[in-house]
């Protein structure tokens, strides 16, 4: 399997190249050159598999055997799954009123990014150790990516990570999960802004191709293909957990922010998985505007009760366009050029309609997030995080709408544990049970640098990258 860019100028990359590259030279994002198709019979034969075994069926389709021998690949899968604190990896909570919740938050930082990012960390180390090469990862986060990325690479010899998060916009636990990691290879920055601002800062670093190459910069945000690849497994697992007969359509409801998860779902569908995807979004409703109206015009992200979804700059959208236009990179180029010039673009009607056959949206206000958390607790004694609540809000909405009664089996993705979002739990008038892990993290020492106001952050970032490279060189000379 080889990889290409959504803008058409870069093709034929290996999995390793796709894994390690930050931004692609032509400004696009990477996708597999072809999407492998899974027959209904094959899908049926997978129905009893554990999450781990399912991952061992799906990932080999995207990684050439001469790049990672199967034995090694399966070893990496075992190692990543071992980091999840649940014997089933991704269990399903089956609650009354037909509410099925796929719990993807049993990882170290209690978020669904843990598992895919563990894989990315392990894949990276695998190749870097082989090549004796050092990589500096840049990551911008609205809260969850940062901590999961840090956990996936902390203490590793061949990798340093620089993680930037917006001051005052993450939950307290999210912030602590980043700042209490004091390993030498972890460099955390915070500054006043939004995660979109830091994404742009990163993008500027990568745009300087010479600089990015000299310092071997990589990224672990949802630009990273390997992360998306691992999320494809979630969809197959979710599907097989709730379908009554293999082959029928299932509705999968995903709390959506930057759309990395949506891309994985679109690929799963292209592989033949009969799913409909509902993107539940918070008041940052850009994804709903793009899917429903074709209007891609990001504004400044607002703070909401579901901070990991406070994103407007949906860089993954061009992957969705590429997939649904059957690889029309000229169209993607045209849309993105327009967007980069004017800050907005309009999706052509025909492409919009194709996407709408597979994907719909649901916008959820903060007020509705709180109401849903309470309702779910009252009915089921089950506490959901504010992100998961957006998906559950759709579930409740659908129950009340006769026009939406399609009787499809449905599953909502739980993207984080409520323990991570105490502020939202309290805002909803609920209480968290005492949690030892929370108490422990509150008492750990912290390490973090501030992006000072008025300073040129770009310079600060580049200096840090240089310092890391120099330190690595010095270590390896001595
Ligand atoms: C990252 C994240 C999301 C959004 O996922 P995308 O792939 O960016 O759409 C939703 N919920 C939580 C808790 C997250 O951490």
Coordinates of C-alpha atoms and ligand atoms in Angstrom, one line a residue:
X1 CA 0.0 0.0 0.0
X2 CA 1.3 3.4 -1.0
X3 CA 0.1 6.9 0.0
X4 CA -0.7 10.1 -1.9
X5 CA -1.7 13.6 -1.2
X6 CA -5.2 15.0 -1.6
X7 CA -3.8 17.7 -3.8
X8 CA -2.3 15.2 -6.3
X9 CA 1.3 16.3 -6.4
X10 CA 2.8 13.7 -4.1
X11 CA 2.3 10.0 -4.7
X12 CA 3.9 6.7 -4.0
X13 CA 4.9 7.4 -0.4
X14 CA 5.6 4.3 1.8
X15 CA 3.8 3.8 5.1
X16 CA 6.9 4.9 6.9
X17 CA 7.1 8.1 4.8
X18 CA 3.4 8.8 5.5
X19 CA 3.9 8.1 9.2
X20 CA 6.8 10.4 9.6
X21 CA 5.9 13.3 7.3
X22 CA 4.4 16.4 8.9
X23 CA 2.6 18.4 6.3
X24 CA 2.9 17.4 2.7
X25 CA 4.8 19.6 0.3
X26 CA 1.9 20.4 -1.9
X27 CA -0.1 21.5 1.2
X28 CA -2.5 18.5 1.1
X29 CA -3.0 15.6 3.4
X30 CA -2.1 11.9 2.9
X31 CA -4.5 9.1 2.1
X32 CA -4.0 5.5 0.8
X33 CA -3.7 5.3 -2.9
X34 CA -6.5 2.9 -2.9
X35 CA -9.1 1.8 -0.3
X36 CA -9.1 -2.0 0.2
X37 CA -12.6 -3.4 0.0
X38 CA -13.9 -6.0 2.5
X39 CA -16.6 -8.4 1.3
X40 CA -19.7 -9.1 3.3
X41 CA -18.6 -12.6 3.8
X42 CA -15.2 -11.5 5.1
X43 CA -17.0 -9.0 7.4
X44 CA -19.2 -11.8 8.7
X45 CA -16.2 -14.0 9.4
X46 CA -14.8 -11.2 11.6
X47 CA -17.9 -10.9 13.8
X48 CA -16.7 -12.8 16.9
X49 CA -13.2 -11.1 17.0
X50 CA -11.8 -9.1 19.9
X51 CA -10.8 -5.6 19.2
X52 CA -7.1 -6.7 19.1
X53 CA -7.8 -9.4 16.6
X54 CA -9.8 -7.1 14.5
X55 CA -6.9 -4.6 14.4
X56 CA -4.7 -7.5 13.2
X57 CA -7.1 -8.1 10.2
X58 CA -7.5 -4.4 9.2
X59 CA -4.1 -2.8 9.7
X60 CA -2.2 -5.2 7.4
X61 CA -4.3 -4.0 4.5
X62 CA -2.6 -0.6 4.9
X63 CA 1.0 -1.5 5.8
X64 CA 3.1 -3.3 3.2
X65 CA 4.6 -6.5 4.6
X66 CA 8.1 -5.6 3.5
X67 CA 7.9 -2.4 5.6
X68 CA 6.7 -4.1 8.8
X69 CA 6.8 -7.9 8.9
X70 CA 3.5 -9.2 10.2
X71 CA 5.0 -10.6 13.3
X72 CA 6.4 -7.1 14.2
X73 CA 3.1 -5.4 13.3
X74 CA 1.1 -7.8 15.6
X75 CA 3.6 -7.2 18.3
X76 CA 3.1 -3.4 18.1
X77 CA -0.7 -4.0 18.2
X78 CA -0.4 -6.1 21.3
X79 CA 1.8 -3.5 22.9
X80 CA -0.7 -0.7 22.2
X81 CA -3.7 -2.7 23.3
X82 CA -1.9 -3.6 26.5
X83 CA -1.8 0.1 27.5
X84 CA -5.6 0.1 27.7
X85 CA -7.0 -0.5 31.1
X86 CA -9.9 -2.7 30.1
X87 CA -9.9 -6.4 29.2
X88 CA -12.2 -5.8 26.2
X89 CA -10.3 -2.7 25.1
X90 CA -13.4 -1.0 23.8
X91 CA -16.5 -2.3 25.6
X92 CA -20.0 -1.4 24.8
X93 CA -22.4 -0.1 27.5
X94 CA -25.9 -1.3 26.6
X95 CA -28.3 1.1 28.3
X96 CA -32.1 1.3 28.3
X97 CA -33.9 3.1 25.4
X98 CA -31.6 1.4 23.0
X99 CA -28.7 3.7 23.9
X100 CA -25.4 1.9 23.0
X101 CA -22.2 3.5 24.0
X102 CA -18.8 2.4 22.7
X103 CA -16.4 3.2 25.5
X104 CA -13.2 4.3 23.9
X105 CA -11.8 6.0 27.0
X106 CA -10.1 3.3 29.0
X107 CA -6.6 4.5 28.0
X108 CA -4.1 6.4 30.1
X109 CA -5.5 9.9 29.6
X110 CA -9.1 8.7 29.5
X111 CA -9.7 9.7 25.9
X112 CA -10.3 7.9 22.6
X113 CA -7.1 9.4 21.2
X114 CA -5.0 7.2 23.5
X115 CA -5.2 4.0 21.5
X116 CA -4.5 5.4 18.0
X117 CA -1.7 7.7 19.4
X118 CA -0.1 4.8 21.2
X119 CA 0.1 3.1 17.9
X120 CA 1.7 6.2 16.3
X121 CA 4.2 6.4 19.1
X122 CA 5.1 2.7 18.7
X123 CA 5.3 2.8 14.9
X124 CA 7.5 5.9 15.1
X125 CA 9.9 4.4 17.6
X126 CA 10.0 1.2 15.5
X127 CA 11.2 3.0 12.4
X128 CA 13.4 5.6 14.2
X129 CA 15.3 3.0 16.2
X130 CA 15.9 1.0 13.0
X131 CA 17.3 4.1 11.2
X132 CA 19.0 5.6 14.3
X133 CA 17.3 8.8 13.5
X134 CA 15.8 11.5 15.8
X135 CA 12.4 13.1 15.2
X136 CA 10.8 16.2 16.8
X137 CA 7.1 16.0 17.0
X138 CA 5.0 19.2 17.0
X139 CA 1.5 19.1 18.3
X140 CA -1.2 21.7 18.9
X141 CA -4.0 20.7 21.0
X142 CA -7.4 21.8 22.3
X143 CA -6.8 19.5 25.2
X144 CA -7.0 15.8 24.5
X145 CA -4.5 15.2 21.7
X146 CA -1.7 16.8 23.7
X147 CA -1.9 14.5 26.7
X148 CA -2.5 11.4 24.7
X149 CA 0.4 12.3 22.3
X150 CA 2.7 13.0 25.3
X151 CA 1.9 9.7 26.9
X152 CA 2.5 7.8 23.7
X153 CA 6.1 9.1 23.4
X154 CA 7.3 10.1 26.9
X155 CA 10.7 8.8 27.8
X156 CA 11.4 7.5 24.3
X157 CA 15.0 7.8 23.1
X158 CA 14.5 8.9 19.4
X159 CA 11.6 11.3 19.8
X160 CA 11.1 14.7 21.4
X161 CA 7.7 16.3 21.5
X162 CA 6.7 19.9 21.6
X163 CA 3.1 20.3 22.7
X164 CA 1.2 23.7 22.6
X165 CA -2.1 24.3 24.3
X166 CA -4.4 27.3 24.7
X167 CA -4.3 28.8 28.2
X168 CA -7.6 28.6 30.1
X169 CA -9.3 26.7 27.3
X170 CA -8.6 23.1 28.5
X171 CA -10.1 21.4 31.5
X172 CA -8.0 21.4 34.6
X173 CA -7.3 17.6 34.4
X174 CA -6.4 17.9 30.7
X175 CA -3.9 20.6 31.5
X176 CA -2.4 18.6 34.4
X177 CA -2.1 15.5 32.2
X178 CA 0.2 17.6 30.0
X179 CA 2.1 19.6 32.5
X180 CA 2.8 16.8 35.1
X181 CA 4.9 14.9 32.6
X182 CA 8.4 15.9 33.4
X183 CA 10.4 13.6 31.1
X184 CA 13.3 15.3 29.3
X185 CA 11.9 14.7 25.9
X186 CA 8.6 16.4 26.6
X187 CA 8.3 20.2 26.1
X188 CA 5.0 21.8 26.9
X189 CA 4.0 25.4 26.0
X190 CA 0.9 27.3 26.8
X191 CA -0.3 30.6 25.4
X192 CA -3.3 32.8 25.1
X193 CA -5.1 31.8 21.9
X194 CA -7.1 28.9 20.4
X195 CA -5.8 25.6 19.3
X196 CA -6.4 26.8 15.7
X197 CA -3.8 29.5 16.4
X198 CA -1.3 26.9 17.4
X199 CA -2.2 24.7 14.4
X200 CA -1.3 27.7 12.2
X201 CA 1.9 28.2 14.0
X202 CA 2.8 24.6 13.4
X203 CA 1.8 24.8 9.8
X204 CA 4.1 27.8 9.3
X205 CA 7.0 25.7 10.7
X206 CA 6.3 22.9 8.2
X207 CA 5.9 25.3 5.3
X208 CA 9.6 26.1 5.7
X209 CA 10.4 22.8 4.1
X210 CA 14.2 23.2 4.6
X211 CA 13.8 23.8 8.3
X212 CA 11.3 20.9 8.7
X213 CA 13.7 18.6 6.9
X214 CA 16.8 19.7 8.7
X215 CA 15.2 19.1 12.1
X216 CA 13.2 16.1 11.0
X217 CA 9.9 17.5 12.2
X218 CA 6.8 15.4 12.4
X219 CA 3.3 15.7 13.7
X220 CA 1.0 13.6 15.6
X221 CA -2.2 15.6 15.2
X222 CA -4.9 14.0 13.1
X223 CA -2.9 15.0 10.0
X224 CA -1.0 11.8 10.9
X225 CA -2.2 9.0 8.7
X226 CA -1.3 6.2 11.1
X227 CA -3.6 7.6 13.7
X228 CA -6.5 7.8 11.2
X229 CA -5.7 4.2 10.1
X230 CA -6.1 2.9 13.7
X231 CA -9.4 4.7 14.1
X232 CA -10.8 2.7 11.2
X233 CA -10.7 -0.3 13.5
X234 CA -13.1 1.5 15.9
X235 CA -15.8 1.6 13.2
X236 CA -15.6 -2.1 12.4
X237 CA -15.6 -3.0 16.0
X238 CA -18.6 -0.7 16.7
X239 CA -20.5 -2.1 13.7
X240 CA -20.0 -5.7 14.7
X241 CA -21.0 -5.0 18.2
X242 CA -24.5 -3.7 17.4
X243 CA -25.6 -5.1 14.0
X244 CA -28.2 -7.8 14.2
X245 CA -27.4 -9.3 10.9
X246 CA -24.2 -8.6 9.1
X247 CA -24.7 -6.5 6.1
X248 CA -27.5 -4.3 7.5
X249 CA -26.9 -0.6 7.9
X250 CA -25.8 0.8 11.3
X251 CA -25.8 4.4 12.5
X252 CA -22.7 5.5 14.2
X253 CA -22.9 8.8 16.1
X254 CA -19.5 10.5 16.7
X255 CA -18.7 13.6 18.7
X256 CA -16.9 15.6 16.1
X257 CA -14.2 18.3 16.2
X258 CA -11.3 18.3 13.8
X259 CA -12.9 15.4 11.8
X260 CA -10.0 12.9 12.0
X261 CA -12.5 10.5 13.3
X262 CA -14.9 11.3 10.5
X263 CA -12.2 10.6 7.9
X264 CA -11.6 7.1 9.5
X265 CA -15.4 6.5 9.3
X266 CA -15.6 7.6 5.7
X267 CA -12.7 5.2 4.8
X268 CA -14.4 2.3 6.7
X269 CA -17.5 3.0 4.7
X270 CA -15.6 3.0 1.5
X271 CA -14.1 -0.3 2.5
X272 CA -17.7 -1.6 2.4
X273 CA -18.8 -1.2 6.0
X274 CA -22.5 -0.4 5.8
X275 CA -22.7 2.6 8.1
X276 CA -24.3 6.0 8.3
X277 CA -22.3 8.5 10.2
X278 CA -23.8 11.3 12.3
X279 CA -21.4 14.0 13.3
X280 CA -22.5 15.6 16.6
X281 CA -20.9 19.0 17.1
X282 CA -21.0 21.6 19.8
X283 CA -21.8 25.3 19.2
X284 CA -18.7 25.5 16.9
X285 CA -21.0 24.2 14.1
X286 CA -18.6 24.6 11.2
X287 CA -18.8 20.9 10.4
X288 CA -22.6 21.1 10.2
X289 CA -22.4 24.1 7.9
X290 CA -19.9 22.3 5.6
X291 CA -21.9 19.1 5.4
X292 CA -25.4 20.6 5.2
X293 CA -24.8 23.7 3.3
X294 CA -21.4 23.2 1.7
X295 CA -20.2 26.4 3.4
X296 CA -16.6 26.2 4.6
X297 CA -16.0 29.5 6.3
X298 CA -14.4 29.0 9.7
X299 CA -14.7 31.6 12.4
X300 CA -12.8 32.0 15.6
X301 CA -13.5 28.9 17.8
X302 CA -15.7 29.7 20.8
X303 CA -15.3 28.0 24.2
X304 CA -17.8 25.3 25.0
X305 CA -18.4 22.7 27.6
X306 CA -16.8 20.2 25.1
X307 CA -13.4 21.8 24.7
X308 CA -11.8 19.0 22.6
X309 CA -14.3 19.9 19.9
X310 CA -13.7 23.7 20.0
X311 CA -12.2 23.7 16.5
X312 CA -13.1 25.5 13.4
X313 CA -10.2 25.1 11.1
X314 CA -11.2 21.7 9.8
X315 CA -8.0 20.7 7.9
X316 CA -9.3 17.1 7.6
X317 CA -12.2 18.2 5.4
X318 CA -10.1 18.0 2.3
X319 CA -9.6 14.3 3.0
X320 CA -13.4 13.9 3.1
X321 CA -13.7 15.8 -0.2
X322 CA -11.1 13.6 -1.8
X323 CA -12.7 10.4 -0.7
X324 CA -16.2 11.3 -1.8
X325 CA -15.2 12.8 -5.1
X326 CA -13.4 9.6 -5.9
X327 CA -10.0 11.1 -5.9
X328 CA -10.7 14.4 -7.7
X329 CA -7.6 16.1 -6.6
X330 CA -8.1 19.0 -9.0
X331 CA -11.3 19.8 -7.3
X332 CA -9.7 19.5 -3.9
X333 CA -6.9 21.8 -5.0
X334 CA -9.4 24.3 -6.4
X335 CA -11.4 24.4 -3.2
X336 CA -8.4 24.6 -0.9
X337 CA -6.7 27.3 -3.0
X338 CA -9.8 29.4 -2.8
X339 CA -10.0 28.7 0.9
X340 CA -6.4 29.7 1.5
X341 CA -6.9 32.9 -0.5
X342 CA -10.2 34.1 0.9
X343 CA -10.7 32.2 4.1
X344 CA -13.8 30.4 2.8
X345 CA -15.0 28.2 0.0
X346 CA -18.2 26.6 -1.3
X347 CA -18.5 22.9 -1.9
X348 CA -20.1 22.1 -5.2
X349 CA -23.7 20.7 -5.0
X350 CA -22.8 17.3 -6.5
X351 CA -20.1 16.6 -4.0
X352 CA -22.2 17.9 -1.2
X353 CA -25.0 15.5 -2.1
X354 CA -22.6 12.5 -2.2
X355 CA -21.3 13.3 1.3
X356 CA -24.9 13.7 2.6
X357 CA -25.8 10.2 1.6
X358 CA -23.3 9.0 4.2
X359 CA -22.9 11.7 6.7
X360 CA -25.4 13.9 8.6
X361 CA -24.9 16.4 11.4
X362 CA -26.5 17.5 14.7
X363 CA -25.6 20.7 16.5
X364 CA -25.7 20.7 20.3
X365 CA -25.7 23.8 22.5
X366 CA -24.0 23.9 25.9
X367 CA -27.4 23.9 27.5
X368 CA -28.3 20.7 25.7
X369 CA -25.0 19.1 26.7
X370 CA -25.9 19.7 30.3
X371 CA -29.5 18.5 29.9
X372 CA -28.3 15.3 28.2
X373 CA -25.7 14.5 30.9
X374 CA -28.5 14.8 33.5
X375 CA -31.0 12.8 31.5
X376 CA -28.5 10.0 30.9
X377 CA -27.6 10.0 34.5
X378 CA -31.2 10.0 35.7
X379 CA -32.3 7.3 33.4
X380 CA -29.3 5.0 33.5
X381 CA -27.1 5.9 36.4
X382 CA -24.5 6.4 33.7
X383 CA -22.4 9.6 33.5
X384 CA -21.2 10.7 30.1
X385 CA -18.5 13.3 29.3
X386 CA -19.7 16.6 27.7
X387 CA -18.3 15.4 24.3
X388 CA -20.1 12.1 24.4
X389 CA -23.2 14.0 25.5
X390 CA -23.4 15.6 22.1
X391 CA -23.8 12.1 20.5
X392 CA -26.2 11.0 23.2
X393 CA -28.2 14.2 22.6
X394 CA -28.7 13.1 19.0
X395 CA -29.9 9.7 20.3
X396 CA -32.6 11.4 22.5
X397 CA -33.5 13.8 19.7
X398 CA -34.1 11.0 17.3
X399 CA -36.3 9.1 19.8
X400 CA -38.6 12.2 19.8
X401 CA -38.7 12.7 16.1
X402 CA -41.1 10.4 14.2
X403 CA -39.6 11.5 10.9
X404 CA -36.2 10.0 12.0
X405 CA -37.5 6.6 13.0
X406 CA -35.5 4.5 10.6
X407 CA -35.0 1.6 13.1
X408 CA -31.3 1.3 12.2
X409 CA -29.2 -0.1 15.0
X410 CA -27.3 2.7 16.5
X411 CA -24.2 3.2 18.6
X412 CA -22.7 6.4 20.1
X413 CA -19.0 6.8 20.5
X414 CA -17.9 7.8 24.0
X415 CA -14.7 9.8 23.3
X416 CA -13.7 10.6 26.9
X417 CA -14.3 9.8 30.5
X418 CA -16.4 12.3 32.5
X419 CA -13.6 12.3 35.2
X420 CA -11.6 14.4 32.8
X421 CA -14.2 17.1 32.6
X422 CA -15.2 17.9 36.2
X423 CA -16.1 21.5 35.3
X424 CA -18.8 20.2 32.9
X425 CA -20.1 17.6 35.3
X426 CA -20.5 20.3 38.0
X427 CA -22.1 22.7 35.5
X428 CA -24.6 20.0 34.7
X429 CA -25.5 19.8 38.4
X430 CA -24.0 16.3 38.7
X431 CA -21.3 14.9 40.9
X432 CA -18.3 12.7 40.1
X433 CA -17.6 9.7 42.3
X434 CA -14.2 10.2 44.1
X435 CA -11.4 9.1 41.8
X436 CA -7.9 8.1 43.0
X437 CA -6.3 8.9 39.7
X438 CA -7.7 12.5 39.8
X439 CA -6.5 13.0 43.4
X440 CA -3.0 11.7 42.4
X441 CA -2.5 13.9 39.4
X442 CA -3.5 17.0 41.4
X443 CA -0.5 16.5 43.7
X444 CA 2.2 15.9 41.1
X445 CA 4.9 18.5 40.2
X446 CA 4.5 20.3 36.9
X447 CA 6.6 21.6 34.1
X448 CA 5.5 24.0 31.4
X449 CA 6.7 27.1 29.5
X450 CA 4.6 30.2 28.6
X451 CA 4.4 31.8 25.2
X452 CA 4.6 35.4 26.4
X453 CA 2.2 37.9 25.0
X454 CA 3.8 40.2 22.4
X455 CA 6.6 37.8 21.7
X456 CA 7.0 36.2 18.3
X457 CA 5.9 32.7 19.1
X458 CA 7.2 31.5 15.7
X459 CA 10.7 32.4 16.7
X460 CA 10.3 30.9 20.2
X461 CA 9.1 27.7 18.6
X462 CA 11.9 27.5 16.0
X463 CA 14.5 28.2 18.7
X464 CA 13.2 25.3 20.8
X465 CA 13.3 23.0 17.8
X466 CA 17.0 24.0 17.2
X467 CA 17.8 23.5 20.8
X468 CA 16.4 20.0 20.8
X469 CA 18.3 19.1 17.7
X470 CA 21.5 20.4 19.1
X471 CA 21.0 18.5 22.4
X472 CA 20.4 15.3 20.5
X473 CA 23.6 15.8 18.4
X474 CA 25.6 16.6 21.5
X475 CA 24.3 13.5 23.2
X476 CA 25.2 11.3 20.3
X477 CA 28.6 12.7 19.7
X478 CA 29.7 12.2 23.3
Ligands
LIG1 C1 -10.5 14.8 19.8 C2 -11.8 14.6 20.4 C3 -13.0 14.7 19.7 C4 -13.0 15.1 18.3 O1 -12.4 14.1 17.4 P1 -12.0 14.6 15.9 O2 -11.4 13.4 15.3 O3 -11.1 15.8 16.1 O4 -13.3 15.0 15.3 C5 -14.1 14.5 20.4 N1 -14.1 14.2 21.7 C6 -13.0 14.1 22.5 C7 -13.1 13.8 23.9 C8 -11.8 14.3 21.8 O5 -10.6 14.2 22.5

